[in-house]
Short mmCIF file of C-alpha atoms in Angstrom, two decimals:
data_model
loop_
_atom_site.label_atom_id
_atom_site.label_comp_id
_atom_site.label_asym_id
_atom_site.label_seq_id
_atom_site.Cartn_x
_atom_site.Cartn_y
_atom_site.Cartn_z
CA MET A 1 -0.07 0.39 -0.07
CA LEU A 2 2.86 2.57 1.00
CA ASN A 3 4.09 1.51 -2.57
CA THR A 4 1.09 2.56 -4.48
CA ARG A 5 0.97 5.60 -2.37
CA SER A 6 4.43 6.79 -3.05
CA LYS A 7 3.79 5.76 -6.81
CA VAL A 8 0.39 8.26 -6.86
CA VAL A 9 2.69 11.21 -5.34
CA ALA A 10 5.55 10.51 -7.61
CA PHE A 11 2.76 10.36 -10.78
CA ILE A 12 1.14 13.52 -9.32
CA LEU A 13 4.47 15.42 -9.14
CA ALA A 14 5.63 14.20 -12.38
CA VAL A 15 2.36 15.89 -14.00
CA VAL A 16 3.18 19.00 -11.61
CA ARG A 17 6.37 19.56 -13.51
CA ARG A 18 5.11 18.77 -17.06
CA LEU A 19 2.65 21.66 -16.73
CA THR A 20 4.93 24.19 -15.24
CA GLY A 21 7.36 22.85 -18.15
CA LEU A 22 4.31 23.51 -20.98
CA LEU A 23 3.33 27.05 -19.63
CA CYS A 24 7.03 27.67 -19.95
CA VAL A 25 7.21 26.43 -23.36
CA LEU A 26 3.90 28.71 -24.25
CA PHE A 27 5.38 31.75 -22.50
CA GLY A 28 8.41 31.12 -25.08
CA VAL A 29 6.12 30.80 -27.85
CA SER A 30 4.24 33.87 -27.29
CA LEU A 31 7.08 36.00 -26.69
CA ILE A 32 8.71 34.60 -29.86
CA THR A 33 5.82 35.31 -32.01
CA PHE A 34 5.13 38.39 -30.46
CA THR A 35 8.71 39.86 -30.80
CA MET A 36 8.54 38.71 -34.50
CA THR A 37 5.55 40.61 -35.18
CA TYR A 38 6.68 43.53 -33.08
CA PHE A 39 9.85 44.19 -35.44
CA ALA A 40 8.08 43.15 -38.59
CA PRO A 41 8.31 45.62 -41.19
CA GLY A 42 5.39 48.26 -42.21
CA ASP A 43 3.62 50.53 -40.09
CA LYS A 44 0.78 48.59 -37.59
CA ALA A 45 -1.17 51.93 -37.66
CA SER A 46 -1.21 52.12 -41.50
CA ALA A 47 -2.05 48.47 -41.82
CA ILE A 48 -5.32 49.13 -39.19
CA ALA A 49 -6.29 52.25 -41.22
CA ASN A 50 -6.44 50.20 -44.15
CA ALA A 51 -8.53 47.90 -42.90
CA ARG A 52 -10.88 49.90 -41.14
CA TYR A 53 -11.41 52.30 -44.28
CA PRO A 54 -10.39 50.35 -47.35
CA ASP A 55 -11.39 53.33 -49.68
CA VAL A 56 -9.29 55.86 -48.49
CA GLN A 57 -5.93 56.34 -50.18
CA GLY A 58 -3.60 58.07 -47.90
CA PHE A 59 -4.47 59.02 -44.04
CA PRO A 60 -3.45 62.38 -42.24
CA PRO A 61 -1.18 61.69 -38.69
CA GLU A 62 -3.46 62.65 -36.71
CA ILE A 63 -5.68 59.31 -37.71
CA LEU A 64 -2.64 57.26 -37.15
CA ASP A 65 -1.83 59.02 -34.12
CA GLY A 66 -4.73 58.15 -32.84
CA ILE A 67 -4.70 54.14 -34.23
CA ARG A 68 -1.45 54.03 -32.29
CA GLU A 69 -2.75 55.90 -29.13
CA GLU A 70 -5.86 53.41 -29.07
CA PHE A 71 -3.81 50.14 -29.64
CA SER A 72 -1.02 51.65 -27.09
CA LEU A 73 1.53 51.35 -30.18
CA ASN A 74 3.59 54.15 -29.03
CA GLU A 75 4.66 51.70 -25.41
CA PRO A 76 7.83 50.04 -24.79
CA PHE A 77 8.08 46.46 -26.04
CA PHE A 78 7.36 44.90 -22.97
CA VAL A 79 4.74 47.26 -22.26
CA GLN A 80 2.75 45.70 -25.16
CA PHE A 81 3.85 42.26 -24.70
CA PHE A 82 2.69 42.14 -21.11
CA GLN A 83 -0.60 44.14 -21.91
CA TRP A 84 -1.53 41.93 -24.70
CA LEU A 85 -0.62 38.52 -22.79
CA TYR A 86 -2.96 40.03 -20.20
CA ARG A 87 -5.73 40.42 -22.30
CA PHE A 88 -5.03 37.43 -24.36
CA VAL A 89 -5.08 35.07 -21.18
CA GLN A 90 -8.30 36.58 -19.82
CA GLY A 91 -9.99 35.54 -23.50
CA ASP A 92 -9.70 38.78 -25.25
CA PHE A 93 -7.84 38.13 -28.77
CA GLY A 94 -8.64 40.80 -29.89
CA ASN A 95 -9.77 42.48 -33.12
CA SER A 96 -8.49 41.25 -36.55
CA PHE A 97 -6.96 43.94 -38.31
CA ALA A 98 -8.39 43.57 -41.73
CA SER A 99 -12.03 42.97 -40.94
CA ASN A 100 -11.81 44.76 -37.46
CA THR A 101 -14.00 41.33 -36.25
CA PRO A 102 -13.37 39.74 -33.18
CA VAL A 103 -10.42 36.71 -33.81
CA TRP A 104 -12.18 34.48 -32.16
CA ASP A 105 -15.40 34.73 -34.09
CA ILE A 106 -13.51 34.12 -37.59
CA PHE A 107 -11.31 31.71 -35.79
CA VAL A 108 -14.92 29.54 -35.21
CA ALA A 109 -16.10 29.90 -38.60
CA ASN A 110 -12.73 28.51 -40.06
CA ALA A 111 -11.75 25.85 -37.10
CA ALA A 112 -14.66 23.33 -38.49
CA GLU A 113 -13.39 23.16 -41.88
CA THR A 114 -9.80 22.27 -40.77
CA PHE A 115 -11.04 19.70 -37.86
CA SER A 116 -13.00 17.70 -40.25
CA LEU A 117 -10.38 17.73 -42.57
CA THR A 118 -7.88 16.58 -40.09
CA ALA A 119 -9.96 14.13 -38.40
CA THR A 120 -11.05 12.43 -41.57
CA ALA A 121 -7.28 12.20 -43.15
CA LEU A 122 -6.15 10.89 -39.72
CA VAL A 123 -8.48 7.93 -39.34
CA ILE A 124 -7.93 6.97 -43.22
CA GLY A 125 -4.32 7.27 -42.53
CA LEU A 126 -4.10 5.21 -39.89
CA VAL A 127 -6.32 2.72 -40.56
CA PHE A 128 -4.27 2.00 -43.50
CA ALA A 129 -0.99 2.06 -41.94
CA PHE A 130 -2.21 -0.31 -39.16
CA ALA A 131 -3.75 -2.72 -42.04
CA LEU A 132 -0.30 -2.53 -44.28
CA SER A 133 2.28 -2.95 -41.38
CA SER A 134 -0.24 -5.77 -39.76
CA ILE A 135 -0.28 -7.87 -42.86
CA ALA A 136 3.62 -6.93 -43.75
CA VAL A 137 4.90 -8.19 -40.45
CA TRP A 138 2.79 -11.35 -40.84
CA ARG A 139 5.32 -12.53 -43.39
CA PRO A 140 8.57 -9.93 -43.00
CA GLY A 141 10.36 -10.42 -46.61
CA SER A 142 7.40 -11.00 -48.87
CA LEU A 143 6.13 -9.61 -51.61
CA PHE A 144 3.64 -7.64 -49.92
CA ASP A 145 6.18 -6.61 -47.01
CA ARG A 146 8.50 -4.83 -49.64
CA ALA A 147 5.86 -3.37 -51.28
CA SER A 148 4.25 -1.72 -48.13
CA VAL A 149 7.95 -0.30 -47.44
CA ALA A 150 8.01 0.88 -51.10
CA LEU A 151 4.84 2.55 -50.98
CA ALA A 152 5.51 4.20 -47.62
CA SER A 153 9.18 5.15 -48.55
CA VAL A 154 7.67 7.05 -51.99
CA GLY A 155 4.69 8.64 -49.61
CA ALA A 156 7.54 9.96 -47.09
CA ALA A 157 9.22 11.42 -50.09
CA MET A 158 6.25 13.09 -51.88
CA PRO A 159 5.26 16.44 -51.01
CA ASN A 160 1.71 17.19 -50.23
CA TYR A 161 1.28 19.94 -52.90
CA TRP A 162 2.56 17.43 -55.58
CA LEU A 163 0.54 14.37 -54.75
CA GLY A 164 -2.81 17.05 -54.24
CA LEU A 165 -1.86 18.46 -57.65
CA LEU A 166 -1.97 14.74 -59.27
CA LEU A 167 -5.33 13.91 -57.60
CA ILE A 168 -6.81 16.97 -58.51
CA LEU A 169 -5.33 16.00 -62.55
CA LEU A 170 -6.47 12.25 -62.04
CA PHE A 171 -9.83 12.63 -60.34
CA ALA A 172 -11.01 16.33 -61.20
CA ALA A 173 -9.69 17.28 -64.82
CA HIS A 174 -9.84 13.85 -66.55
CA LEU A 175 -11.98 11.70 -64.78
CA ASN A 176 -14.25 14.41 -63.82
CA TRP A 177 -15.70 12.66 -60.28
CA LEU A 178 -14.40 14.91 -57.72
CA PRO A 179 -14.26 18.41 -57.27
CA ALA A 180 -10.98 20.19 -57.45
CA TYR A 181 -11.32 23.12 -55.11
CA GLY A 182 -13.69 24.66 -52.79
CA THR A 183 -15.89 23.41 -49.53
CA GLY A 184 -19.50 22.88 -49.28
CA SER A 185 -20.42 18.95 -49.50
CA PRO A 186 -18.91 15.81 -48.37
CA SER A 187 -17.57 15.51 -52.02
CA HIS A 188 -14.94 18.67 -51.66
CA LEU A 189 -13.49 16.63 -48.76
CA VAL A 190 -12.37 13.60 -50.29
CA LEU A 191 -9.07 14.87 -52.40
CA PRO A 192 -7.82 17.09 -49.68
CA ALA A 193 -8.26 13.96 -47.28
CA LEU A 194 -6.81 11.56 -49.38
CA THR A 195 -3.40 13.98 -49.69
CA LEU A 196 -3.06 14.36 -45.80
CA ALA A 197 -4.10 10.69 -45.27
CA PHE A 198 -1.27 9.37 -47.79
CA TRP A 199 1.43 10.76 -45.48
CA ILE A 200 -0.16 9.66 -42.22
CA THR A 201 -0.22 6.08 -43.77
CA ALA A 202 3.40 6.56 -45.02
CA SER A 203 4.82 7.84 -41.75
CA GLN A 204 2.94 5.22 -39.85
CA THR A 205 3.05 1.93 -41.55
CA ARG A 206 7.26 2.22 -41.61
CA LEU A 207 7.38 3.08 -37.46
CA LEU A 208 4.30 0.51 -36.96
CA ARG A 209 6.09 -2.46 -38.86
CA ALA A 210 9.46 -1.45 -37.02
CA PHE A 211 7.53 -1.66 -33.62
CA PHE A 212 5.71 -5.05 -34.67
CA LEU A 213 8.73 -6.35 -35.86
CA GLU A 214 10.76 -5.59 -32.24
CA ALA A 215 7.90 -6.74 -30.42
CA LYS A 216 7.62 -9.94 -32.27
CA ALA A 217 11.43 -10.77 -31.90
CA ALA A 218 10.56 -10.23 -28.05
CA PRO A 219 12.25 -13.52 -26.19
CA TYR A 220 8.88 -14.09 -24.35
CA ILE A 221 6.85 -14.28 -27.81
CA GLU A 222 8.44 -17.86 -28.81
CA THR A 223 7.97 -18.97 -25.08
CA LEU A 224 4.37 -17.88 -25.55
CA ARG A 225 4.49 -20.22 -28.83
CA LEU A 226 5.64 -22.99 -27.26
CA ARG A 227 2.77 -22.68 -24.26
CA GLY A 228 0.27 -22.86 -27.24
CA VAL A 229 -0.73 -19.46 -27.37
CA SER A 230 -2.45 -18.66 -31.01
CA GLU A 231 -0.39 -16.02 -33.16
CA THR A 232 -3.49 -14.11 -32.99
CA GLU A 233 -3.57 -13.74 -29.39
CA ILE A 234 -0.30 -13.26 -29.44
CA PHE A 235 -0.20 -10.25 -31.70
CA TRP A 236 -3.36 -8.50 -29.95
CA ARG A 237 -2.44 -9.33 -26.20
CA HIS A 238 1.42 -9.07 -26.70
CA VAL A 239 2.56 -7.58 -29.64
CA PHE A 240 0.08 -4.85 -30.08
CA ARG A 241 -0.18 -3.63 -26.38
CA HIS A 242 3.87 -3.59 -26.64
CA ALA A 243 4.15 -1.71 -29.87
CA ALA A 244 1.48 0.67 -28.78
CA VAL A 245 3.47 2.36 -26.34
CA PRO A 246 6.12 4.02 -28.68
CA ALA A 247 3.84 4.13 -31.73
CA LEU A 248 1.43 6.28 -29.62
CA THR A 249 4.62 9.03 -29.36
CA MET A 250 4.85 8.89 -33.35
CA ILE A 251 1.12 9.22 -33.84
CA GLY A 252 1.16 12.03 -31.72
CA LEU A 253 3.70 14.25 -33.52
CA ASP A 254 2.04 13.08 -36.84
CA ILE A 255 -1.46 14.48 -35.25
CA ALA A 256 0.34 18.06 -34.20
CA SER A 257 1.92 18.27 -37.62
CA LEU A 258 -1.40 17.97 -39.04
CA LEU A 259 -2.08 21.36 -38.79
CA GLU A 260 1.22 22.13 -40.60
CA GLY A 261 0.36 19.88 -43.45
CA ALA A 262 -3.25 21.63 -43.47
CA VAL A 263 -1.66 25.00 -44.40
CA ILE A 264 -0.48 23.57 -47.74
CA VAL A 265 -3.24 21.10 -48.35
CA GLU A 266 -5.91 23.94 -47.84
CA LEU A 267 -3.94 26.31 -50.27
CA THR A 268 -3.94 23.92 -52.51
CA PHE A 269 -7.38 23.00 -52.77
CA ALA A 270 -8.47 26.64 -52.28
CA ARG A 271 -10.14 25.38 -48.88
CA GLY A 272 -11.33 27.56 -46.23
CA GLY A 273 -9.77 26.78 -42.56
CA ILE A 274 -7.17 27.28 -40.29
CA GLY A 275 -4.03 27.34 -42.75
CA SER A 276 -5.58 29.48 -45.22
CA LEU A 277 -6.76 31.83 -42.34
CA LEU A 278 -2.86 31.84 -41.20
CA ALA A 279 -1.82 31.91 -44.69
CA GLY A 280 -3.74 34.96 -45.74
CA SER A 281 -3.63 36.86 -42.20
CA VAL A 282 0.66 36.82 -42.66
CA LEU A 283 0.07 38.28 -46.30
CA SER A 284 -2.19 40.68 -45.20
CA ARG A 285 -0.09 41.71 -41.88
CA ASP A 286 -2.88 40.65 -39.40
CA TYR A 287 -1.08 40.66 -36.43
CA PRO A 288 -3.98 39.90 -33.90
CA MET A 289 -4.70 36.78 -36.09
CA VAL A 290 -1.18 35.61 -36.72
CA LEU A 291 -0.63 36.05 -32.99
CA PHE A 292 -4.06 34.04 -31.78
CA LEU A 293 -3.34 31.29 -34.39
CA VAL A 294 0.36 30.53 -33.67
CA LEU A 295 -0.38 30.16 -29.98
CA PHE A 296 -3.81 28.33 -31.01
CA SER A 297 -1.18 25.60 -32.80
CA ALA A 298 1.34 25.51 -30.31
CA VAL A 299 -1.57 25.01 -27.37
CA VAL A 300 -2.42 21.96 -29.13
CA TYR A 301 0.95 20.94 -30.16
CA VAL A 302 1.59 20.83 -26.31
CA PHE A 303 -1.72 19.32 -25.28
CA ILE A 304 -1.35 16.59 -27.78
CA ASN A 305 1.95 15.44 -26.76
CA SER A 306 1.18 15.93 -22.89
CA MET A 307 -1.86 13.58 -23.64
CA ILE A 308 0.10 10.90 -25.55
CA GLU A 309 2.71 10.95 -22.60
CA PHE A 310 -0.31 10.27 -20.19
CA LEU A 311 -1.66 7.25 -21.98
CA GLN A 312 1.98 6.03 -22.29
CA GLU A 313 1.96 5.94 -18.53
CA ILE A 314 -1.29 4.09 -18.43
CA MET A 315 -0.21 1.83 -20.92
CA ASP A 316 3.55 0.99 -20.17
CA PRO A 317 3.11 -1.69 -17.18
CA ARG A 318 6.30 -0.62 -15.44
CA ASN A 319 5.12 2.96 -15.19
CA SER A 320 1.38 2.00 -14.66
CA VAL A 321 0.68 3.11 -10.45
CA TRP A 322 -1.42 -0.25 -10.54
CA SER A 323 1.69 -2.56 -11.61
CA HIS A 324 2.20 -3.07 -7.78
CA GLN A 325 -1.16 -4.13 -7.01
CA GLN A 326 -1.12 -6.56 -10.14
CA ALA A 327 2.29 -7.91 -9.36
CA VAL A 328 1.43 -9.02 -5.65
CA PRO A 329 -1.31 -11.52 -6.14
CA SER A 330 1.34 -13.48 -8.80
CA GLY A 331 4.32 -13.29 -5.99
CA GLU A 332 1.82 -14.85 -3.47
CA ALA A 333 0.81 -17.27 -5.56
CA ARG A 334 4.06 -18.47 -6.47
CA SER A 335 4.78 -18.48 -2.49
#
């Protein structure tokens, strides 16, 4: 019981340390991002004035000075940074320079497109990766195994935009089966999702194959075979669980990287979403939107990796809080 309590305390302390480290990471990302926007070329007051009055050419100094006073643009760097950070923590993300609309409202209007794209691509990619790697390790060195490795290598080396253009050329231009760009129906989601899913499949097929082969080569697997345990039970109860612990880390990294891939895919297929919103905000120097989207990506990346680490703690028997409780009955049985 004392050992179990010490493990619980150690686990809680580890969570606190990770949360502290994650907050430091987010603070560093916010400081770096704000610094880049602060020293970016161009006059922020002019950018805001152009967004508010798009039909006006040239602004008198009085208007620009009023905008600088309104947004505290004349304050020193750290005063501006901590004022922005204080408002951000309170949920005040500011208004877009381009439309003078709250940043949060613009984000909500575009987030659904990106989330549907990334979720669909993730499910398709992981299903194909698991199927290919599972069949490949059943007979290592077979023709199917070599073909799976070759397909994964080609997919890892192929840029998303190039694959997207090939799919547009085949299924939209030549066969006329699917729309080439835009949003509005499930058919518009097929080609972008396949483009992202192919990258997930290529990345995870190689990794899952390596993890499965490593798990199958463990000495206890042969012992299970000698005891008459079926290959199906060995795979699902032992090989799969052993390989899932390192695979979760790589899957988490790929999930976080989907936002990066979504930027290119959404631009390639002219889709609305967070990716195209970020690209447009950078081009139009919409700094409040850029700051929010960069920090949102950082929060998503940090949150996903934290959840993956937490799941690893649960799935790995060596780190499990309950592993001692599970080991006690077996020890008592031997005695």
